Coordinates of C-alpha atoms in Angstrom, one line a residue:
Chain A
X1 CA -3.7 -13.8 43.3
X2 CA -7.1 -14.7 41.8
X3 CA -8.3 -14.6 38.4
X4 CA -9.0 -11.2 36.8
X5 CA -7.1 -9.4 39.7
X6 CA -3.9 -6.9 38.4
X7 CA -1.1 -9.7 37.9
X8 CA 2.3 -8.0 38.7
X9 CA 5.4 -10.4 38.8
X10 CA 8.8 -10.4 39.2
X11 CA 11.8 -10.1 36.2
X12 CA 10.9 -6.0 36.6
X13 CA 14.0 -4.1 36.8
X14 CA 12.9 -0.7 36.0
X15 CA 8.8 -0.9 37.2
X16 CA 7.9 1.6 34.6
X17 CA 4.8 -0.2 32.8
X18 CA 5.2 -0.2 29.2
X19 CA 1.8 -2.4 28.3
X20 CA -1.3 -2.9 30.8
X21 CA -4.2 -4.9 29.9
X22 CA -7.7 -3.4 32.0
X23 CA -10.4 -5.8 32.3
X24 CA -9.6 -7.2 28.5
X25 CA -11.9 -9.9 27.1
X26 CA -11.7 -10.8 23.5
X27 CA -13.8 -12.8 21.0
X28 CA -13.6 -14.0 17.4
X29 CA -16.4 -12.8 15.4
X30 CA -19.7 -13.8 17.4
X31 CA -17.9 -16.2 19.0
X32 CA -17.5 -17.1 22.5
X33 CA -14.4 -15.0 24.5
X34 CA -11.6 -16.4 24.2
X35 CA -9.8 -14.1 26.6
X36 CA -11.7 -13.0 29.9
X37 CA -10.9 -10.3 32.4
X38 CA -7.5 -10.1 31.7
X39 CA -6.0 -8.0 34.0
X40 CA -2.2 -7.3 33.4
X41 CA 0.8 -5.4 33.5
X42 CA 3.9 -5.7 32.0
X43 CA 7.1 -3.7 33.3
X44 CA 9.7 -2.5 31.2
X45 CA 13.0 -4.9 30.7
X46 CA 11.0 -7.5 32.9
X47 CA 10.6 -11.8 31.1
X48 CA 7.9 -13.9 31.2
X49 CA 6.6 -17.0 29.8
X50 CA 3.0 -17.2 29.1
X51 CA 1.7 -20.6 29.6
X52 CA -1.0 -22.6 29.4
X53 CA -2.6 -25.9 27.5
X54 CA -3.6 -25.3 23.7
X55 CA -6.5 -23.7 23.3
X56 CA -6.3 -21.8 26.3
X57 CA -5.7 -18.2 24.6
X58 CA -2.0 -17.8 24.7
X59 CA -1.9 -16.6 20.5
X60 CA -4.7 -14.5 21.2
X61 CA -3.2 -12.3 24.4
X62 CA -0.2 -12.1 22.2
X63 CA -2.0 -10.8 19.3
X64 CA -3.9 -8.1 21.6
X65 CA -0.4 -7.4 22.9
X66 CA 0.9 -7.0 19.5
X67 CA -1.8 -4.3 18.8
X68 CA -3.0 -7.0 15.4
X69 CA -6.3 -7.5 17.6
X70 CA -8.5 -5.2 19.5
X71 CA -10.1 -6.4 22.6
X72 CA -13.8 -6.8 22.9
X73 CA -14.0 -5.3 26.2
X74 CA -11.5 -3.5 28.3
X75 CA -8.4 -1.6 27.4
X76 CA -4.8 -2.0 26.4
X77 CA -2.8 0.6 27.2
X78 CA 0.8 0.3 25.6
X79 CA 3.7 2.4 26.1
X80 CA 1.5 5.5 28.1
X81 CA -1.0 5.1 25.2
X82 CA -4.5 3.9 25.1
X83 CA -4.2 2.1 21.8
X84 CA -8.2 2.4 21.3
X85 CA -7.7 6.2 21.3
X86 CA -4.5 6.7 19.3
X87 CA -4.6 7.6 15.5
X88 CA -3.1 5.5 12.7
X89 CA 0.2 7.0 12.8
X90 CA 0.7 6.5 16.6
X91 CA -0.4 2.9 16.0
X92 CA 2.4 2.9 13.5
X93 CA 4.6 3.8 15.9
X94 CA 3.9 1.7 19.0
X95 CA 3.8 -1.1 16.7
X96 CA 7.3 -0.5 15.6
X97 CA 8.8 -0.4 19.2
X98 CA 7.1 -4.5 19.8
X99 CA 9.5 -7.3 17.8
X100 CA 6.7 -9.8 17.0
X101 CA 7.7 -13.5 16.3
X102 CA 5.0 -15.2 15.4
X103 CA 4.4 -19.0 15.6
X104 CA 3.4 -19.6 11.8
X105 CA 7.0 -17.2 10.5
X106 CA 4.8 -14.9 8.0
X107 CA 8.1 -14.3 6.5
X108 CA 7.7 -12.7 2.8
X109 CA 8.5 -15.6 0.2
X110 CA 9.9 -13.5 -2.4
X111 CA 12.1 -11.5 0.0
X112 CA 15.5 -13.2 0.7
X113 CA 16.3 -14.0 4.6
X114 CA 18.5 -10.6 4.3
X115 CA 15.7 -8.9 3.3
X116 CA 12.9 -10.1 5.4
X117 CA 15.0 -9.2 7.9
X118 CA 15.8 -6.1 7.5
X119 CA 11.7 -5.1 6.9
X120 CA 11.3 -3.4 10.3
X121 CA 14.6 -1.5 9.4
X122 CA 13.7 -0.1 6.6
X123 CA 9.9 0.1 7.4
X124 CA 11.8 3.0 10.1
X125 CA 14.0 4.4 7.9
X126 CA 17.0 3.0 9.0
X127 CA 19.7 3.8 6.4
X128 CA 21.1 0.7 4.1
X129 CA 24.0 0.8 5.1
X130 CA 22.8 0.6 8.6
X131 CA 20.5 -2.0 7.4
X132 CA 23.3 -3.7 6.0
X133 CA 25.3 -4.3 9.1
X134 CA 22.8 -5.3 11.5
X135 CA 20.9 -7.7 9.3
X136 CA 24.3 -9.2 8.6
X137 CA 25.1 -9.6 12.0
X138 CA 21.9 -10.6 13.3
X139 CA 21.7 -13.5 10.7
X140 CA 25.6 -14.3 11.0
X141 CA 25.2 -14.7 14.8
X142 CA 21.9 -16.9 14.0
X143 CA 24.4 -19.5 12.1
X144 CA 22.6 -17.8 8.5
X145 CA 25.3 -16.1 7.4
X146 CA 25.2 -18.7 4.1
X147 CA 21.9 -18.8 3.6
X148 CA 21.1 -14.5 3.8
X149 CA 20.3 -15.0 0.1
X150 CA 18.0 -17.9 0.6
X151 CA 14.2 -17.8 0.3
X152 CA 12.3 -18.7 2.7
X153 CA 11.6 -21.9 0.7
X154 CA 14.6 -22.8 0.3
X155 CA 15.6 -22.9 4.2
X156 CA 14.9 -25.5 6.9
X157 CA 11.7 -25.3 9.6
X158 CA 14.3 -24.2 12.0
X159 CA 16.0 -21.7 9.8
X160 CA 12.7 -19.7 8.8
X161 CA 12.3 -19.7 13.0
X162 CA 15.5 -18.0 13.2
X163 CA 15.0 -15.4 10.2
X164 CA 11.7 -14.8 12.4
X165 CA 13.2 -14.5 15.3
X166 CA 15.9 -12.2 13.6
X167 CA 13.3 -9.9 12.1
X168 CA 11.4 -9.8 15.7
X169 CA 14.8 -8.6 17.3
X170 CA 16.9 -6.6 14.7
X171 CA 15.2 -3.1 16.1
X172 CA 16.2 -3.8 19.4
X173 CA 12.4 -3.7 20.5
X174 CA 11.1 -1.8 23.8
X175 CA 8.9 -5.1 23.9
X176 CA 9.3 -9.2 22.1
X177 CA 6.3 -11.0 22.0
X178 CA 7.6 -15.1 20.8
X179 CA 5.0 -17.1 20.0
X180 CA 6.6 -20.6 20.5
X181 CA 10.0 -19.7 19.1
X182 CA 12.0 -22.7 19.8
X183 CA 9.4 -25.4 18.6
X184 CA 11.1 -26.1 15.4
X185 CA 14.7 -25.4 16.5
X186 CA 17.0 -27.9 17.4
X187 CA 18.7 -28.0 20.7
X188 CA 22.0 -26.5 19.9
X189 CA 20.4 -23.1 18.8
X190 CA 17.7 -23.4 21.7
X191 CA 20.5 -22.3 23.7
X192 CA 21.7 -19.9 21.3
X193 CA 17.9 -18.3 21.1
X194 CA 17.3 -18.0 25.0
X195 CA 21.0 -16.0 25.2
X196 CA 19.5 -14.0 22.4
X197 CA 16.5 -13.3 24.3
X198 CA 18.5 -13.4 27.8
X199 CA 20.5 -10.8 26.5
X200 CA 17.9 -8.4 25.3
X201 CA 16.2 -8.5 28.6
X202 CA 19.3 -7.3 30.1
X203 CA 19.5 -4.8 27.9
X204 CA 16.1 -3.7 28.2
X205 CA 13.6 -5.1 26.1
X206 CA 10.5 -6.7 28.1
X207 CA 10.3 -10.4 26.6
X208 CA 6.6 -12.4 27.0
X209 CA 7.3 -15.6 25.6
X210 CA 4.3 -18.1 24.8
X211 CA 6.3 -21.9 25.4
X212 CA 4.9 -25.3 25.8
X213 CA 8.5 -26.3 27.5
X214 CA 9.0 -27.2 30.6
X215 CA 12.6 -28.0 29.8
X216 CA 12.8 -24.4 29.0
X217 CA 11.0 -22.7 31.9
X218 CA 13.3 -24.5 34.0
X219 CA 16.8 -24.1 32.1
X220 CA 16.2 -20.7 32.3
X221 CA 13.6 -19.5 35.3
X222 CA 11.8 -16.5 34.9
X223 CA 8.3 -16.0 35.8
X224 CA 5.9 -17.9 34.5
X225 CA 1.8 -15.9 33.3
X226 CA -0.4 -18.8 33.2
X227 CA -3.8 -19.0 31.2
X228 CA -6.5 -21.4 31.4
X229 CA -9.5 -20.9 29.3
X230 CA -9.1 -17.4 28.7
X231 CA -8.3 -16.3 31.9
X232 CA -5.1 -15.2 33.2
X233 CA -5.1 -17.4 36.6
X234 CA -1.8 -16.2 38.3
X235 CA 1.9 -15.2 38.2
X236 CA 3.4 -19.0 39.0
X237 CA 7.2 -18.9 40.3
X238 CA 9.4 -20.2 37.7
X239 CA 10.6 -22.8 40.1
X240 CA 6.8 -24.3 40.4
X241 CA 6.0 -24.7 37.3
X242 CA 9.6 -26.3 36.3
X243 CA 8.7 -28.8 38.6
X244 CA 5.3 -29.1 37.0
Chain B
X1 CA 19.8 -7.3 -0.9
X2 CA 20.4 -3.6 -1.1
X3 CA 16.4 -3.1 -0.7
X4 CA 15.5 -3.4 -4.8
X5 CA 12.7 -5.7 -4.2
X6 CA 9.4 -4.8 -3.4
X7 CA 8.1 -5.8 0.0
X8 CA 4.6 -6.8 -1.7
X9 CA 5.1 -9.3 -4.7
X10 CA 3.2 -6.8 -7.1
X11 CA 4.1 -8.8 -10.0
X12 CA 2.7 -12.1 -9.0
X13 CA -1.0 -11.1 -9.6
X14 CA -2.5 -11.0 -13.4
X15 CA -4.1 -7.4 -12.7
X16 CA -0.4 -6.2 -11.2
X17 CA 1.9 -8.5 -14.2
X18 CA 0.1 -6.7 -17.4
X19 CA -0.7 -3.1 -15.8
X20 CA 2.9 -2.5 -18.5
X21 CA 0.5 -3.8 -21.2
X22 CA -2.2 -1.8 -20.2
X23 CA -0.9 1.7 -19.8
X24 CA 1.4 0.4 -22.7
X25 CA -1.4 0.4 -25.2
X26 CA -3.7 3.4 -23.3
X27 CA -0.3 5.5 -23.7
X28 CA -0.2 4.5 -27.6
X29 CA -3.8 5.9 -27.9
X30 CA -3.5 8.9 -25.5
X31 CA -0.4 9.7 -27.9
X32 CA -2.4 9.3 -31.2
X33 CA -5.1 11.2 -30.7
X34 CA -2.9 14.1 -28.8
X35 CA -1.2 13.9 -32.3
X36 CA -4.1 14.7 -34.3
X37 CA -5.2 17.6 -31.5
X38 CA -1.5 19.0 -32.1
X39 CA -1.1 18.4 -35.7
X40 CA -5.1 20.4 -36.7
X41 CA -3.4 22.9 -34.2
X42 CA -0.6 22.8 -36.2
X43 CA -2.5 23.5 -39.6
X44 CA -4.9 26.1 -37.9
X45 CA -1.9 28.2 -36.5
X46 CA -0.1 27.9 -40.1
X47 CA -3.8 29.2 -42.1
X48 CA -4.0 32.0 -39.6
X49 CA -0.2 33.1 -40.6
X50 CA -1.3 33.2 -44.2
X51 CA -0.9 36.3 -45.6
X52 CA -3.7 39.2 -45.4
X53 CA -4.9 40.8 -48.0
X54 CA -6.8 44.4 -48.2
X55 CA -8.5 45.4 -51.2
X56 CA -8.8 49.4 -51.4
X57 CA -11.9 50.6 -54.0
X58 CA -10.7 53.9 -54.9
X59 CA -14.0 55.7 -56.9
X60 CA -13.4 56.5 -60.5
X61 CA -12.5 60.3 -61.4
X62 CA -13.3 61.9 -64.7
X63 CA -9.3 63.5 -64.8
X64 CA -7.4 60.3 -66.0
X65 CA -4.4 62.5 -64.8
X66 CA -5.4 63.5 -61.6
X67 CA -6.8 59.9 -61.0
X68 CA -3.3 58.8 -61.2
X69 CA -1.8 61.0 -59.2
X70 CA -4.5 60.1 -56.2
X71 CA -3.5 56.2 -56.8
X72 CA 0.4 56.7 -56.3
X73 CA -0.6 59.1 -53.0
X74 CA -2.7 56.3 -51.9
X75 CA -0.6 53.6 -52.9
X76 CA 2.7 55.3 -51.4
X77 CA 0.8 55.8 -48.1
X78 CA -0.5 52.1 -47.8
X79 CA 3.3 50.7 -48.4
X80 CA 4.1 53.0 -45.6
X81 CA 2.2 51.2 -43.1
X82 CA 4.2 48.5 -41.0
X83 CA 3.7 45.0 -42.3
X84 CA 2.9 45.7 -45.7
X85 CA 4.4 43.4 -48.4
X86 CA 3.4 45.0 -51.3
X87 CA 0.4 46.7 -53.2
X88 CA -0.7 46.0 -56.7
X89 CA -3.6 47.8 -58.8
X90 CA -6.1 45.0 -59.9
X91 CA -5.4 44.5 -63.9
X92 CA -8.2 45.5 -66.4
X93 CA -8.1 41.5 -67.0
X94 CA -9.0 41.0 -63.2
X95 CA -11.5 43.6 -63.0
X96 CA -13.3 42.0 -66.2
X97 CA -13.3 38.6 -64.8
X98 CA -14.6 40.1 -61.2
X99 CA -18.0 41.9 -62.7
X100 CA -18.3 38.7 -65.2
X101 CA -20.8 37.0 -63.5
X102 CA -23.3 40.4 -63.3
X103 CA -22.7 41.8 -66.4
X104 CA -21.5 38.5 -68.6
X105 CA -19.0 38.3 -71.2
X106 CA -19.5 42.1 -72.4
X107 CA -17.7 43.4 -75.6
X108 CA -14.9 46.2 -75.3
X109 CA -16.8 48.8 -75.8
X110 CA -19.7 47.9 -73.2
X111 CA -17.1 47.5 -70.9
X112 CA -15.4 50.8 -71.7
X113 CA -18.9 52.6 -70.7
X114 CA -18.8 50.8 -67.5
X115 CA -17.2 52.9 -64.0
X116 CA -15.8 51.0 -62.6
X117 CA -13.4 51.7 -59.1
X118 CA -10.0 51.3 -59.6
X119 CA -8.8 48.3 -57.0
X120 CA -5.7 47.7 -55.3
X121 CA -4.4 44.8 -53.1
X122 CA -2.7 45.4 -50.6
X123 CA -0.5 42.4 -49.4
X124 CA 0.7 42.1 -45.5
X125 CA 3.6 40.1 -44.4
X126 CA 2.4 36.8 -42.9
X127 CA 1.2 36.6 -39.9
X128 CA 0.6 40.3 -40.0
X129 CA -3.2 41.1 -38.6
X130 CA -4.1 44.3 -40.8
X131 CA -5.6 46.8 -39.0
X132 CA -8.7 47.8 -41.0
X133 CA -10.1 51.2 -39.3
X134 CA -6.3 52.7 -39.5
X135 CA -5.9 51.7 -43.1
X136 CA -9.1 52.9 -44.3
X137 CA -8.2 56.2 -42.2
X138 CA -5.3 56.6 -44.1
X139 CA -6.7 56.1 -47.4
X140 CA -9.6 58.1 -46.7
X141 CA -7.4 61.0 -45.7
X142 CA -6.3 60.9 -49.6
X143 CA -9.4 60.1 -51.0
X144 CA -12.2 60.1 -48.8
X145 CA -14.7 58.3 -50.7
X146 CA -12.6 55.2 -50.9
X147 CA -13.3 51.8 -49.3
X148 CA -11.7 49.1 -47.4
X149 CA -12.3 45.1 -47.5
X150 CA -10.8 42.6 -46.5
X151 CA -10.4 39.8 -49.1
X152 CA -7.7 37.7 -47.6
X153 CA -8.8 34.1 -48.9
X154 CA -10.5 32.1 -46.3
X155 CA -9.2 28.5 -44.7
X156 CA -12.5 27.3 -45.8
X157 CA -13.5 23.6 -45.0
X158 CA -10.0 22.9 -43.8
X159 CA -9.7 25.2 -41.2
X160 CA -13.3 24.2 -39.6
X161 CA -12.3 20.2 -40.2
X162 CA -8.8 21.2 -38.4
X163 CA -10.4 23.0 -35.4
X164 CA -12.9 20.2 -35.3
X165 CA -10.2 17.5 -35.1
X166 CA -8.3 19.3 -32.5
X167 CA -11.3 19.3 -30.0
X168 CA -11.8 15.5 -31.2
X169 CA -8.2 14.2 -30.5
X170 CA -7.9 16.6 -27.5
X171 CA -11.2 15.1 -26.0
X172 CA -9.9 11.7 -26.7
X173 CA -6.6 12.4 -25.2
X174 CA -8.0 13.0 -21.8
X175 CA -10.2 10.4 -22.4
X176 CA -7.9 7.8 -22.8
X177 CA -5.6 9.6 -19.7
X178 CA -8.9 9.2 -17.0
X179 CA -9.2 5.2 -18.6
X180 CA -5.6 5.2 -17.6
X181 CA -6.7 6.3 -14.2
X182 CA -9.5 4.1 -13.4
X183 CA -7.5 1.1 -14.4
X184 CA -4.8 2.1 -12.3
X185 CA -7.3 2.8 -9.3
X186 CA -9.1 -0.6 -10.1
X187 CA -6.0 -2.9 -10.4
X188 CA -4.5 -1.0 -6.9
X189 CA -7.4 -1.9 -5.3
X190 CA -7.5 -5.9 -6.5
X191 CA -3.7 -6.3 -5.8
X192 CA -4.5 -4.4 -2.4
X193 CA -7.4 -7.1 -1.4
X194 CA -5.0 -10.1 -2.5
X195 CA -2.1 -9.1 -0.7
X196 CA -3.9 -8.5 2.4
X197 CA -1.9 -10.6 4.2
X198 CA 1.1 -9.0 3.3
X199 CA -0.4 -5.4 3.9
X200 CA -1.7 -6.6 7.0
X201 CA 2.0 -8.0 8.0
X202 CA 3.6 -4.7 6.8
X203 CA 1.3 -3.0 9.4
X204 CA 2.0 -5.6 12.0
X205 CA 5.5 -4.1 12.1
X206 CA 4.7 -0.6 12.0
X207 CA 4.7 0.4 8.6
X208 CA 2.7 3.8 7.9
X209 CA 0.3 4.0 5.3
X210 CA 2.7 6.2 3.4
X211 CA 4.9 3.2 3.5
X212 CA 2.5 0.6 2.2
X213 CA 1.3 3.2 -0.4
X214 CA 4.2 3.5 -1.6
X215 CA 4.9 0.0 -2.7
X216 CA 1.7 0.4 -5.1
X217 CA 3.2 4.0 -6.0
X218 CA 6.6 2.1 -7.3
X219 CA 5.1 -0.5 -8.9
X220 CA 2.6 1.5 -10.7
X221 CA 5.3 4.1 -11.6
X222 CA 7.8 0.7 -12.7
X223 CA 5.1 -0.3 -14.8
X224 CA 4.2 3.2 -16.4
X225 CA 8.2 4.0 -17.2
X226 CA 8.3 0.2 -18.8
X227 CA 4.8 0.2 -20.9
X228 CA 4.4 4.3 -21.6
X229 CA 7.7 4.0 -23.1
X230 CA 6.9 0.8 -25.6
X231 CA 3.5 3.1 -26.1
X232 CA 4.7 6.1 -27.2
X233 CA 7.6 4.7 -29.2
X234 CA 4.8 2.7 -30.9
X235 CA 2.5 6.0 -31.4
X236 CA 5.9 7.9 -32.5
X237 CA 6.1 5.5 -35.2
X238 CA 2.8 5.5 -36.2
X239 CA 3.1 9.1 -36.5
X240 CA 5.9 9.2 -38.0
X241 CA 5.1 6.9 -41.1
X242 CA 1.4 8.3 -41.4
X243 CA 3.3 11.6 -41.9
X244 CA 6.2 10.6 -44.3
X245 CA 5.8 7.7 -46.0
X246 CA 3.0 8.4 -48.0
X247 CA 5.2 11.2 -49.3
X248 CA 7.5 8.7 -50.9
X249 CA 4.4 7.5 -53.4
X250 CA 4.2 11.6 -54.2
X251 CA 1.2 11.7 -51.6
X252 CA 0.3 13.3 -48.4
X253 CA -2.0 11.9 -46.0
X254 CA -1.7 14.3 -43.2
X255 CA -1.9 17.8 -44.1
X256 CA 0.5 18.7 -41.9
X257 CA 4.0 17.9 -40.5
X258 CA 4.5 18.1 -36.3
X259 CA 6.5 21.3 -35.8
X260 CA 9.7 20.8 -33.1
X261 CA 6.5 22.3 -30.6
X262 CA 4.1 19.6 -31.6
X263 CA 6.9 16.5 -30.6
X264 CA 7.2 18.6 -27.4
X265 CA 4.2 18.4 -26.3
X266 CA 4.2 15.0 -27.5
X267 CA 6.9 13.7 -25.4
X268 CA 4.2 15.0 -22.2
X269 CA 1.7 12.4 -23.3
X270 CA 3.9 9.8 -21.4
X271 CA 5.5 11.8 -18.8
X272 CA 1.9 13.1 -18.0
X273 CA 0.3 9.3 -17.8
X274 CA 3.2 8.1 -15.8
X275 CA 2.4 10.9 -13.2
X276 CA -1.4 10.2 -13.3
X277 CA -0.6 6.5 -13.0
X278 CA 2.0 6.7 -9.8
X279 CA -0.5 9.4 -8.4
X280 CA -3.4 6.9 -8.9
X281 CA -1.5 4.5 -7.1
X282 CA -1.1 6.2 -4.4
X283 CA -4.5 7.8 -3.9
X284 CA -6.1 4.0 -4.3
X285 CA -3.6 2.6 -1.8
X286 CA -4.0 4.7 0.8
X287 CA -8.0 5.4 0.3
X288 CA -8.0 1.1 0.4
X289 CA -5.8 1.2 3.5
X290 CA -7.8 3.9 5.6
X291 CA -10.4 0.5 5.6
X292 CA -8.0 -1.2 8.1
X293 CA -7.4 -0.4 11.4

């Protein structure tokens, strides 16, 4: 499949497509694109990795996926919606069905692990009590059940990528976008992360997950979206690229 | 945990930290000046329940005898009306002392060639409004050359200086309230602009406007509950010792004391600014956030 052409790939249990990207291109400011003709379709419950050498766009696609950029050209249509057309409130709400976890954390400092956790929760009106019991669990099965109190400041690298990752996945997102989440997490929770993830995309949830690892792609395979200079070149089997 | 922190660290920010101290001391003023617009109200309500006075001019007759008889008809009828205290003929004295500054100090005799009308007050309960036309109807119907005045003594310079100082502390009282609310609206809209990040975060994860807004709408509130509280309980004593402790030394320097009304409405001044504050809040978060897409 060539550059720019509609990349469909495998992991796709249901084929229903929650988030299609027409013809995208995106620049910074006045800038040169950064993304060009994107052309791509995600299914619902499907996993990829999005990979690619630095530079190459992968934090941008995932912020137009994440609805916190708009594209310079082309359309993103999420969940049946043309996010360029929908209102603020709609954009509320397609936003809260994506579990973001972003490379740099952007965890709260003054909130506690517990609480930046349970943001997205209450930002829905999930019920404290509610609230209570997932965060709790989320963080507990994490290995932070001591440290729900901390500050961000006060925890390790690897622990603010797990309160991230928490926060990304305690709604039980239609779609995870994971920029890089196990770069700062040692090896034993690596494995604990990808049966986190693992498990959410057999419950459901499409996962896109920007990664650097090899080690990764080819622990667990799933297909592999690989960018080059902006452009989405094509699907590459998991197997391939392992070997890569 | 248990969701009592804000999500946006309001309080970090200088603007956010002494909003308390702002609305604090704006609350203080707003209650002052509402205490001099309720306490001239106070003293214009209590001149107005003064009591009236008419003063009936009944011509002199030449029958001492039937003159009399005409004054207890008119003065039986006049204590018949509703709301009438009392009447009292004018004394001789009175009279004297009334056509004094026409005639000068006359002798007895020169007064005894003057004819005069014979004069009675008529006293109404306070607060009673006579009715003029009704009284002089009835008094006429006796003797229907007689007259009708009213002669109730006026507030004078008090009661203009009292309507005066209600316009003046009312007109500072919403004065003071709209400061409130441009300071509210201006330190929403700074705390807004450095917590972009945040905001932008909150947004990220799908919080409404309504949501966001209503982080500033808390704070704001917080800080209106904390500092209108220290405000008026300053302004309360302020009032309170302007009003009563110059009474110890045997003085007054407020001619009036706040009825149970006046503290009534007092105790709005900081309900009324913490609305206006929270509401100010709210419109200047979510007009700042309509910016962002």
């Amino acid at each position: 499949m060539s550059a720019g052409s509609d990349t469909r790939v495998d992991g796709d249990r249901s084929g229903r497509a929650i988030l299609q990207l027409h013809g995208v291109g995106m620049r910074y400011g006045s800038g040169d694109e950064v993304l060009r003709d994107i052309d791509l379709t995600i299914n619902a419950g499907s996993f990829h990795y999005l990979v690619g050498p630095s530079g190459a766009g992968k934090s941008s696609l995932l912020r137009l996926m994440s609805l916190s950029a708009a594209p310079s050209r082309g359309n993103v249509v999420l969940f049946g919606r043309d996010v360029a057309l929908v209102d603020r409130d709609e954009l509320g709400r397609l936003r809260r069905r994506i579990g973001v976890v972003f490379q740099d954390f952007r965890l709260l400092d003054h909130l506690s692990a517990f609480d930046n956790v349970a943001l997205p929760l209450r930002i829905g009106g999930a019920d404290e009590e509610q609230i209570s019991s997932y965060v709790s669990q989320m963080l507990g099965w994490l290995g932070l059940a001591e440290r729900m109190e901390a500050k961000p400041a006060q925890l390790s690298m690897g622990q603010r990528q797990l309160v991230t990752v928490a926060r990304a996945v305690v709604t039980k997102p239609d779609l995870l976008l994971a920029d890089e989440p196990t770069s700062n997490v040692e090896p034993a929770r690596v494995e604990r992360l990808m049966f986190l993830f693992s498990e959410l995309h057999r419950l459901g949830t499409a996962v896109v997950l920007a990664t650097h690892s090899r080690e990764l792609i080819r622990r667990w395979p799933f297909p592999v979206l690989h960018l080059e200079r902006g452009r989405l070149i094509r699907p590459v089997p998991a197997d391939r690229t392992a070997a890569e | 945990m248990g969701g009592e922190a804000l999500d946006l660290p309001l309080d970090d920010t200088p603007a956010s930290r002494f909003l308390a101290w702002l609305i604090g001391g704006l609350v203080f003023l707003a209650a002052l000046a509402c205490a001099v617009a309720v306490l001239a109200q106070g003293a214009i309500d209590r001149l107005a329940e003064r009591p009236r006075i008419l003063t009936v001019a009944l011509p002199a007759v030449d029958d001492p005898a039937e003159g009399e008889a005409e004054l207890a008809r008119v003065r039986a009828a006049l204590e018949a009306l509703p709301g009438v205290a009392w009447t009292v003929l004018v004394s001789q004295e009175e009279l004297d002392k009334l056509v004094e500054p026409w005639i000068g100090r006359a002798s007895a005799e020169a007064r005894a060639e003057l004819i005069l009308p014979r004069l009675v007050d008529v006293r109404f309960q306070p607060g009673v409004v006579p009715d003029l036309e009704e009284v002089t109807r009835r008094v006429r119907a006796i003797a229907p050359a007689a007259m009708v005045d009213e002669t109730s003594p006026s507030g004078g310079a008090l009661e203009e200086v009292a309507r005066r100082l209600r316009w003046i502390g009312g007109g500072a009282g919403l004065l003071v309230l709209t400061v409130l609310v441009v300071v509210v609206v201006l330190v929403t809209r700074a705390s807004l602009d450095l917590h972009d990040e945040t905001v932008d975060l909150l947004r990220l994860l799908g919080a409404p406007d309504r949501y966001v807004a209503r982080q500033f709408e808390l704070h704001a509130m917080a800080s209106a509950l904390r500092g209108g509280s220290v405000g008026f309980a300053l302004a309360l004593g302020t009032i309170l010792g302007l009003v009563h402790l110059p009474a110890l030394f045997g003085t007054r320097l407020v001619p009036a004391v706040p009825r149970p009304l006046d503290w009534i409405l007092l105790a709005t001044v900081p309900v009324v600014a913490a609305l206006l504050v929270t509401l100010s809040a709210r419109f200047a978060a979510i007009h700042g956030l309509a910016r962002l897409r």
